[in-house]
PDB file of C-alpha atoms in Angstrom:
ATOM      1  CA  SER A   1     -19.970  12.288 -36.071  1.00  0.00           C
ATOM      2  CA  ASP A   2     -20.398  16.261 -35.224  1.00  0.00           C
ATOM      3  CA  PHE A   3     -17.239  16.202 -33.123  1.00  0.00           C
ATOM      4  CA  ILE A   4     -15.569  14.145 -35.707  1.00  0.00           C
ATOM      5  CA  SER A   5     -16.340  16.448 -38.719  1.00  0.00           C
ATOM      6  CA  ASP A   6     -15.091  19.207 -36.352  1.00  0.00           C
ATOM      7  CA  TYR A   7     -11.864  17.705 -35.424  1.00  0.00           C
ATOM      8  CA  LYS A   8     -11.314  15.481 -38.620  1.00  0.00           C
ATOM      9  CA  ALA A   9      -8.835  18.255 -40.129  1.00  0.00           C
ATOM     10  CA  SER A  10      -6.809  18.224 -36.935  1.00  0.00           C
ATOM     11  CA  LEU A  11      -6.426  14.348 -37.403  1.00  0.00           C
ATOM     12  CA  ALA A  12      -5.251  14.927 -40.886  1.00  0.00           C
ATOM     13  CA  ALA A  13      -2.892  17.701 -40.138  1.00  0.00           C
ATOM     14  CA  ALA A  14      -1.038  15.542 -37.519  1.00  0.00           C
ATOM     15  CA  ALA A  15       1.915  13.551 -38.628  1.00  0.00           C
ATOM     16  CA  ALA A  16       1.188  10.684 -35.898  1.00  0.00           C
ATOM     17  CA  ALA A  17      -2.145  11.158 -34.817  1.00  0.00           C
ATOM     18  CA  LYS A  18      -3.492   8.273 -32.398  1.00  0.00           C
ATOM     19  CA  VAL A  19      -7.286   7.061 -31.685  1.00  0.00           C
ATOM     20  CA  TYR A  20      -8.053   4.609 -28.998  1.00  0.00           C
ATOM     21  CA  PHE A  21     -11.523   2.996 -28.562  1.00  0.00           C
ATOM     22  CA  VAL A  22     -11.795   2.042 -25.087  1.00  0.00           C
ATOM     23  CA  GLY A  23     -13.871  -1.226 -24.647  1.00  0.00           C
ATOM     24  CA  GLY A  24     -14.939  -4.188 -26.463  1.00  0.00           C
ATOM     25  CA  THR A  25     -17.385  -4.830 -28.848  1.00  0.00           C
ATOM     26  CA  GLU A  26     -19.800  -4.886 -26.298  1.00  0.00           C
ATOM     27  CA  ALA A  27     -19.439  -1.306 -25.665  1.00  0.00           C
ATOM     28  CA  ILE A  28     -18.675  -0.236 -28.978  1.00  0.00           C
ATOM     29  CA  SER A  29     -19.289  -2.741 -31.755  1.00  0.00           C
ATOM     30  CA  ALA A  30     -17.385  -3.681 -34.635  1.00  0.00           C
ATOM     31  CA  ALA A  31     -19.417  -1.895 -37.070  1.00  0.00           C
ATOM     32  CA  ASN A  32     -19.356   1.293 -35.437  1.00  0.00           C
ATOM     33  CA  TYR A  33     -15.580   0.870 -35.106  1.00  0.00           C
ATOM     34  CA  THR A  34     -15.575   0.379 -38.824  1.00  0.00           C
ATOM     35  CA  ALA A  35     -17.541   3.406 -39.461  1.00  0.00           C
ATOM     36  CA  LEU A  36     -16.182   5.916 -37.332  1.00  0.00           C
ATOM     37  CA  THR A  37     -12.460   4.869 -38.353  1.00  0.00           C
ATOM     38  CA  THR A  38     -13.789   5.373 -41.871  1.00  0.00           C
ATOM     39  CA  MET A  39     -15.392   8.724 -40.775  1.00  0.00           C
ATOM     40  CA  MET A  40     -11.832   9.558 -39.246  1.00  0.00           C
ATOM     41  CA  THR A  41      -9.732   9.177 -42.588  1.00  0.00           C
ATOM     42  CA  THR A  42      -9.202  11.597 -45.049  1.00  0.00           C
ATOM     43  CA  ALA A  43      -8.440  10.765 -48.474  1.00  0.00           C
ATOM     44  CA  GLY A  44      -5.114  11.250 -49.570  1.00  0.00           C
ATOM     45  CA  ASP A  45      -3.947  11.667 -46.313  1.00  0.00           C
ATOM     46  CA  THR A  46      -0.336  10.325 -46.262  1.00  0.00           C
ATOM     47  CA  THR A  47      -0.186   9.684 -42.584  1.00  0.00           C
ATOM     48  CA  PRO A  48      -3.408   8.847 -41.441  1.00  0.00           C
ATOM     49  CA  PRO A  49      -4.283   7.882 -37.820  1.00  0.00           C
ATOM     50  CA  THR A  50      -3.643   4.979 -36.366  1.00  0.00           C
ATOM     51  CA  PHE A  51      -6.707   3.160 -34.442  1.00  0.00           C
ATOM     52  CA  SER A  52      -6.416   0.691 -31.766  1.00  0.00           C
ATOM     53  CA  ARG A  53      -9.188  -0.584 -29.515  1.00  0.00           C
ATOM     54  CA  LEU A  54      -8.029  -1.054 -25.871  1.00  0.00           C
ATOM     55  CA  SER A  55     -10.445  -3.752 -24.323  1.00  0.00           C
ATOM     56  CA  GLY A  56     -10.319  -6.909 -21.770  1.00  0.00           C
ATOM     57  CA  ALA A  57     -12.799  -9.550 -20.951  1.00  0.00           C
ATOM     58  CA  ASP A  58     -14.175  -7.088 -18.081  1.00  0.00           C
ATOM     59  CA  ARG A  59     -13.755  -3.346 -17.198  1.00  0.00           C
ATOM     60  CA  TYR A  60     -10.787  -4.488 -15.164  1.00  0.00           C
ATOM     61  CA  ALA A  61      -8.884  -6.031 -17.701  1.00  0.00           C
ATOM     62  CA  THR A  62      -9.913  -3.003 -20.156  1.00  0.00           C
ATOM     63  CA  ALA A  63      -8.415  -0.619 -17.310  1.00  0.00           C
ATOM     64  CA  ALA A  64      -5.234  -2.855 -17.418  1.00  0.00           C
ATOM     65  CA  ALA A  65      -4.999  -2.354 -20.930  1.00  0.00           C
ATOM     66  CA  VAL A  66      -5.445   1.306 -20.807  1.00  0.00           C
ATOM     67  CA  TYR A  67      -2.579   1.151 -18.062  1.00  0.00           C
ATOM     68  CA  ALA A  68      -0.324  -0.624 -20.266  1.00  0.00           C
ATOM     69  CA  LYS A  69      -0.540   2.080 -22.983  1.00  0.00           C
ATOM     70  CA  GLY A  70       0.989   4.574 -20.613  1.00  0.00           C
ATOM     71  CA  PRO A  71       4.185   5.922 -20.488  1.00  0.00           C
ATOM     72  CA  ALA A  72       7.076   3.531 -19.520  1.00  0.00           C
ATOM     73  CA  ALA A  73       7.366   5.746 -16.319  1.00  0.00           C
ATOM     74  CA  PHE A  74       4.158   7.212 -14.956  1.00  0.00           C
ATOM     75  CA  GLY A  75       4.227   9.952 -12.113  1.00  0.00           C
ATOM     76  CA  ASP A  76       5.156   8.998  -8.884  1.00  0.00           C
ATOM     77  CA  LYS A  77       1.832   7.297  -7.707  1.00  0.00           C
ATOM     78  CA  VAL A  78      -0.965   5.002  -8.612  1.00  0.00           C
ATOM     79  CA  ILE A  79      -5.019   5.744  -8.244  1.00  0.00           C
ATOM     80  CA  VAL A  80      -6.929   3.126  -7.110  1.00  0.00           C
ATOM     81  CA  VAL A  81     -10.556   3.513  -7.606  1.00  0.00           C
ATOM     82  CA  SER A  82     -13.757   1.214  -7.046  1.00  0.00           C
ATOM     83  CA  GLY A  83     -14.675  -1.009 -10.384  1.00  0.00           C
ATOM     84  CA  GLU A  84     -18.204  -1.559  -8.803  1.00  0.00           C
ATOM     85  CA  SER A  85     -19.186   2.053  -8.820  1.00  0.00           C
ATOM     86  CA  TRP A  86     -18.365   5.090 -10.929  1.00  0.00           C
ATOM     87  CA  ALA A  87     -18.434   8.136  -8.401  1.00  0.00           C
ATOM     88  CA  ASP A  88     -14.975   8.035  -7.110  1.00  0.00           C
ATOM     89  CA  GLY A  89     -13.597   7.041 -10.370  1.00  0.00           C
ATOM     90  CA  VAL A  90     -14.827  10.204 -12.259  1.00  0.00           C
ATOM     91  CA  SER A  91     -13.803  12.410  -8.666  1.00  0.00           C
ATOM     92  CA  ALA A  92     -10.289  11.051  -9.680  1.00  0.00           C
ATOM     93  CA  ALA A  93     -10.389  11.555 -13.307  1.00  0.00           C
ATOM     94  CA  ALA A  94      -9.082  15.144 -13.138  1.00  0.00           C
ATOM     95  CA  LEU A  95      -6.289  14.153 -10.597  1.00  0.00           C
ATOM     96  CA  SER A  96      -5.217  11.804 -12.662  1.00  0.00           C
ATOM     97  CA  ALA A  97      -4.900  13.674 -15.845  1.00  0.00           C
ATOM     98  CA  GLU A  98      -3.314  16.487 -14.050  1.00  0.00           C
ATOM     99  CA  SER A  99      -0.992  14.975 -12.159  1.00  0.00           C
ATOM    100  CA  GLY A 100      -0.171  11.754 -14.262  1.00  0.00           C
ATOM    101  CA  TRP A 101      -1.014   9.018 -12.264  1.00  0.00           C
ATOM    102  CA  PRO A 102      -2.601   6.161 -13.874  1.00  0.00           C
ATOM    103  CA  VAL A 103      -5.991   4.964 -12.652  1.00  0.00           C
ATOM    104  CA  VAL A 104      -6.358   1.170 -11.434  1.00  0.00           C
ATOM    105  CA  LEU A 105      -9.666  -0.243 -11.137  1.00  0.00           C
ATOM    106  CA  GLN A 106     -10.071  -2.760  -8.043  1.00  0.00           C
ATOM    107  CA  THR A 107     -12.894  -4.868  -6.868  1.00  0.00           C
ATOM    108  CA  LYS A 108     -14.367  -4.170  -3.047  1.00  0.00           C
ATOM    109  CA  ASN A 109     -13.134  -7.289  -1.686  1.00  0.00           C
ATOM    110  CA  GLY A 110      -9.865  -9.346  -2.683  1.00  0.00           C
ATOM    111  CA  ASN A 111      -7.659  -8.137  -5.010  1.00  0.00           C
ATOM    112  CA  ASN A 112      -8.393  -8.498  -8.775  1.00  0.00           C
ATOM    113  CA  ALA A 113      -6.124  -9.982 -11.003  1.00  0.00           C
ATOM    114  CA  SER A 114      -6.148  -7.482 -13.800  1.00  0.00           C
ATOM    115  CA  ALA A 115      -5.469  -4.664 -10.917  1.00  0.00           C
ATOM    116  CA  LYS A 116      -2.787  -6.768  -9.284  1.00  0.00           C
ATOM    117  CA  ALA A 117      -1.204  -6.979 -12.912  1.00  0.00           C
ATOM    118  CA  SER A 118      -0.991  -3.277 -12.967  1.00  0.00           C
ATOM    119  CA  ILE A 119       0.059  -2.614  -9.694  1.00  0.00           C
ATOM    120  CA  ASP A 120       2.946  -4.975  -9.833  1.00  0.00           C
ATOM    121  CA  ALA A 121       3.805  -3.348 -13.129  1.00  0.00           C
ATOM    122  CA  TYR A 122       4.230  -0.219 -11.419  1.00  0.00           C
ATOM    123  CA  LEU A 123       5.843  -1.582  -8.528  1.00  0.00           C
ATOM    124  CA  ALA A 124       8.586  -2.880 -10.955  1.00  0.00           C
ATOM    125  CA  LEU A 125       9.437   0.104 -12.512  1.00  0.00           C
ATOM    126  CA  PRO A 126      12.958   1.237 -11.498  1.00  0.00           C
ATOM    127  CA  ALA A 127      11.611   4.953 -10.605  1.00  0.00           C
ATOM    128  CA  SER A 128       8.559   3.572  -8.594  1.00  0.00           C
ATOM    129  CA  THR A 129       8.117   5.351  -5.259  1.00  0.00           C
ATOM    130  CA  LYS A 130       5.640   2.926  -4.304  1.00  0.00           C
ATOM    131  CA  SER A 131       3.261   5.068  -3.509  1.00  0.00           C
ATOM    132  CA  PHE A 132      -0.524   4.794  -3.876  1.00  0.00           C
ATOM    133  CA  VAL A 133      -3.882   7.083  -3.254  1.00  0.00           C
ATOM    134  CA  ILE A 134      -6.850   5.156  -2.833  1.00  0.00           C
ATOM    135  CA  VAL A 135     -10.066   6.918  -3.524  1.00  0.00           C
ATOM    136  CA  GLY A 136     -13.092   5.781  -1.561  1.00  0.00           C
ATOM    137  CA  GLY A 137     -13.834   4.405   1.666  1.00  0.00           C
ATOM    138  CA  GLU A 138     -13.977   0.924   2.787  1.00  0.00           C
ATOM    139  CA  ALA A 139     -17.565   0.368   1.773  1.00  0.00           C
ATOM    140  CA  ALA A 140     -16.195   0.780  -1.641  1.00  0.00           C
ATOM    141  CA  ILE A 141     -12.530  -0.533  -1.456  1.00  0.00           C
ATOM    142  CA  SER A 142     -11.727  -2.817   1.402  1.00  0.00           C
ATOM    143  CA  THR A 143      -8.583  -3.101   3.454  1.00  0.00           C
ATOM    144  CA  ASP A 144      -7.859  -6.057   1.107  1.00  0.00           C
ATOM    145  CA  THR A 145      -6.053  -3.748  -0.947  1.00  0.00           C
ATOM    146  CA  GLU A 146      -3.665  -2.128   1.613  1.00  0.00           C
ATOM    147  CA  GLU A 147      -3.074  -5.815   2.851  1.00  0.00           C
ATOM    148  CA  TYR A 148      -1.601  -6.908  -0.474  1.00  0.00           C
ATOM    149  CA  LEU A 149       0.291  -3.774  -0.911  1.00  0.00           C
ATOM    150  CA  ILE A 150       1.967  -3.567   2.798  1.00  0.00           C
ATOM    151  CA  ASN A 151       2.051  -7.428   3.536  1.00  0.00           C
ATOM    152  CA  THR A 152       2.819  -8.878   0.149  1.00  0.00           C
ATOM    153  CA  LYS A 153       4.521  -6.016  -1.807  1.00  0.00           C
ATOM    154  CA  GLY A 154       6.237  -4.400   0.974  1.00  0.00           C
ATOM    155  CA  VAL A 155       4.824  -0.944   0.403  1.00  0.00           C
ATOM    156  CA  PRO A 156       5.397   1.304   3.386  1.00  0.00           C
ATOM    157  CA  ILE A 157       2.297   2.243   5.179  1.00  0.00           C
ATOM    158  CA  ALA A 158       3.201   6.003   4.892  1.00  0.00           C
ATOM    159  CA  ASN A 159       3.209   5.737   1.243  1.00  0.00           C
ATOM    160  CA  ILE A 160      -0.487   4.820   1.175  1.00  0.00           C
ATOM    161  CA  ARG A 161      -3.167   7.727   1.456  1.00  0.00           C
ATOM    162  CA  ARG A 162      -7.003   6.939   1.488  1.00  0.00           C
ATOM    163  CA  ILE A 163      -9.313  10.104   0.430  1.00  0.00           C
ATOM    164  CA  ALA A 164     -12.655   9.073   1.537  1.00  0.00           C
ATOM    165  CA  GLY A 165     -15.481  11.177   2.616  1.00  0.00           C
ATOM    166  CA  SER A 166     -19.114  10.591   4.034  1.00  0.00           C
ATOM    167  CA  ASP A 167     -20.476  10.324   0.673  1.00  0.00           C
ATOM    168  CA  ARG A 168     -19.426  10.624  -3.020  1.00  0.00           C
ATOM    169  CA  TYR A 169     -19.900  14.289  -2.783  1.00  0.00           C
ATOM    170  CA  ASP A 170     -17.647  14.560   0.179  1.00  0.00           C
ATOM    171  CA  THR A 171     -15.229  12.258  -1.260  1.00  0.00           C
ATOM    172  CA  SER A 172     -15.319  14.233  -4.519  1.00  0.00           C
ATOM    173  CA  MET A 173     -14.696  17.932  -2.382  1.00  0.00           C
ATOM    174  CA  LYS A 174     -11.777  15.664  -0.485  1.00  0.00           C
ATOM    175  CA  VAL A 175      -9.902  14.953  -3.775  1.00  0.00           C
ATOM    176  CA  ASN A 176     -10.348  18.314  -4.923  1.00  0.00           C
ATOM    177  CA  LEU A 177      -8.804  19.716  -1.901  1.00  0.00           C
ATOM    178  CA  TYR A 178      -5.905  17.089  -2.041  1.00  0.00           C
ATOM    179  CA  ALA A 179      -5.205  17.977  -5.513  1.00  0.00           C
ATOM    180  CA  ASP A 180      -5.268  22.147  -4.672  1.00  0.00           C
ATOM    181  CA  ALA A 181      -3.164  21.411  -1.285  1.00  0.00           C
ATOM    182  CA  GLN A 182      -0.572  19.388  -3.165  1.00  0.00           C
ATOM    183  CA  ASN A 183      -0.652  21.629  -6.353  1.00  0.00           C
ATOM    184  CA  ILE A 184      -1.150  19.110  -8.477  1.00  0.00           C
ATOM    185  CA  GLY A 185      -1.029  20.039 -12.100  1.00  0.00           C
ATOM    186  CA  GLY A 186      -1.834  23.688 -11.459  1.00  0.00           C
ATOM    187  CA  ILE A 187      -5.463  22.720 -10.478  1.00  0.00           C
ATOM    188  CA  ASP A 188      -6.043  25.770  -8.036  1.00  0.00           C
ATOM    189  CA  LEU A 189      -9.779  25.638  -7.560  1.00  0.00           C
ATOM    190  CA  VAL A 190     -10.156  28.953  -9.967  1.00  0.00           C
ATOM    191  CA  GLN A 191     -12.212  26.953 -12.146  1.00  0.00           C
ATOM    192  CA  VAL A 192     -14.845  24.250 -11.084  1.00  0.00           C
ATOM    193  CA  ALA A 193     -16.866  21.918 -13.179  1.00  0.00           C
ATOM    194  CA  LEU A 194     -19.824  21.011 -11.195  1.00  0.00           C
ATOM    195  CA  VAL A 195     -21.550  17.831 -12.554  1.00  0.00           C
ATOM    196  CA  SER A 196     -24.226  15.337 -11.933  1.00  0.00           C
ATOM    197  CA  GLY A 197     -23.625  12.958  -8.987  1.00  0.00           C
ATOM    198  CA  GLU A 198     -26.406  10.843  -9.840  1.00  0.00           C
ATOM    199  CA  SER A 199     -24.976   9.836 -13.305  1.00  0.00           C
ATOM    200  CA  PRO A 200     -21.621   9.744 -14.948  1.00  0.00           C
ATOM    201  CA  TRP A 201     -21.931  10.895 -18.378  1.00  0.00           C
ATOM    202  CA  ASP A 202     -21.740  14.737 -17.904  1.00  0.00           C
ATOM    203  CA  ALA A 203     -18.823  14.179 -15.420  1.00  0.00           C
ATOM    204  CA  LEU A 204     -16.842  11.982 -18.003  1.00  0.00           C
ATOM    205  CA  ALA A 205     -17.386  14.462 -20.664  1.00  0.00           C
ATOM    206  CA  ALA A 206     -16.351  17.386 -18.182  1.00  0.00           C
ATOM    207  CA  SER A 207     -13.167  15.777 -17.300  1.00  0.00           C
ATOM    208  CA  SER A 208     -10.951  16.218 -20.286  1.00  0.00           C
ATOM    209  CA  TRP A 209     -11.920  19.766 -20.465  1.00  0.00           C
ATOM    210  CA  ALA A 210     -11.262  20.140 -16.684  1.00  0.00           C
ATOM    211  CA  ALA A 211      -7.696  18.770 -17.404  1.00  0.00           C
ATOM    212  CA  ALA A 212      -7.101  21.108 -20.248  1.00  0.00           C
ATOM    213  CA  LYS A 213      -8.337  24.033 -17.815  1.00  0.00           C
ATOM    214  CA  ASP A 214      -6.563  22.924 -14.748  1.00  0.00           C
ATOM    215  CA  ALA A 215     -10.155  22.736 -13.228  1.00  0.00           C
ATOM    216  CA  ALA A 216     -11.657  20.627 -10.532  1.00  0.00           C
ATOM    217  CA  VAL A 217     -14.730  18.710 -11.228  1.00  0.00           C
ATOM    218  CA  GLN A 218     -17.038  18.644  -8.268  1.00  0.00           C
ATOM    219  CA  LEU A 219     -20.176  15.922  -8.193  1.00  0.00           C
ATOM    220  CA  SER A 220     -23.400  17.884  -7.256  1.00  0.00           C
ATOM    221  CA  PRO A 221     -26.777  16.397  -6.516  1.00  0.00           C
ATOM    222  CA  ALA A 222     -29.697  17.402  -8.952  1.00  0.00           C
ATOM    223  CA  ALA A 223     -31.435  19.355  -6.118  1.00  0.00           C
ATOM    224  CA  GLY A 224     -30.295  20.927  -2.940  1.00  0.00           C
TER     225      GLY A 224
END
């Protein structure tokens, strides 16, 4: 509510402000949705914000709903991360925001139906380069994903890159070094947000700041 109080004037001033609630009623209740939309609406505003809930039956379907709200043509790659643990997805957040590459959540084994739907939608785009970045080792995302891309969808092996380290901290570092080497979105490691690698909340809060500042987000242990 403090954030809304600070930001409400900007919403009122915008001609076509959009607010997205990500997650179903188990994540953000209907009552909270109503209360928050009411708080964000200014009396007399002739162009009030539009509110949408992006959700699905599970986290994979919710991620697919977020993907579907993206632009008609994304950047030249799709990022695939584990939907069973949060660390690699958090490490990829700034990379996604800076590059414009969407994030697809995937199960460790097999190919989740929602993940496949997003991947197939990307591959169907006329401008698709059929390029993918998988963040995390095979303990997080097995080779089932590569096999689907290569054997079923005809994606060239050279168009699939896996970024993985010995642990979540090493993977986070490798993602940042990759972004720097590729000069993605201006990420140059001049600014780095150090966040906990033991819980996701601070890293999630830092991701949008990092994207705005062309900064990297690096997972760090609480001690050591």
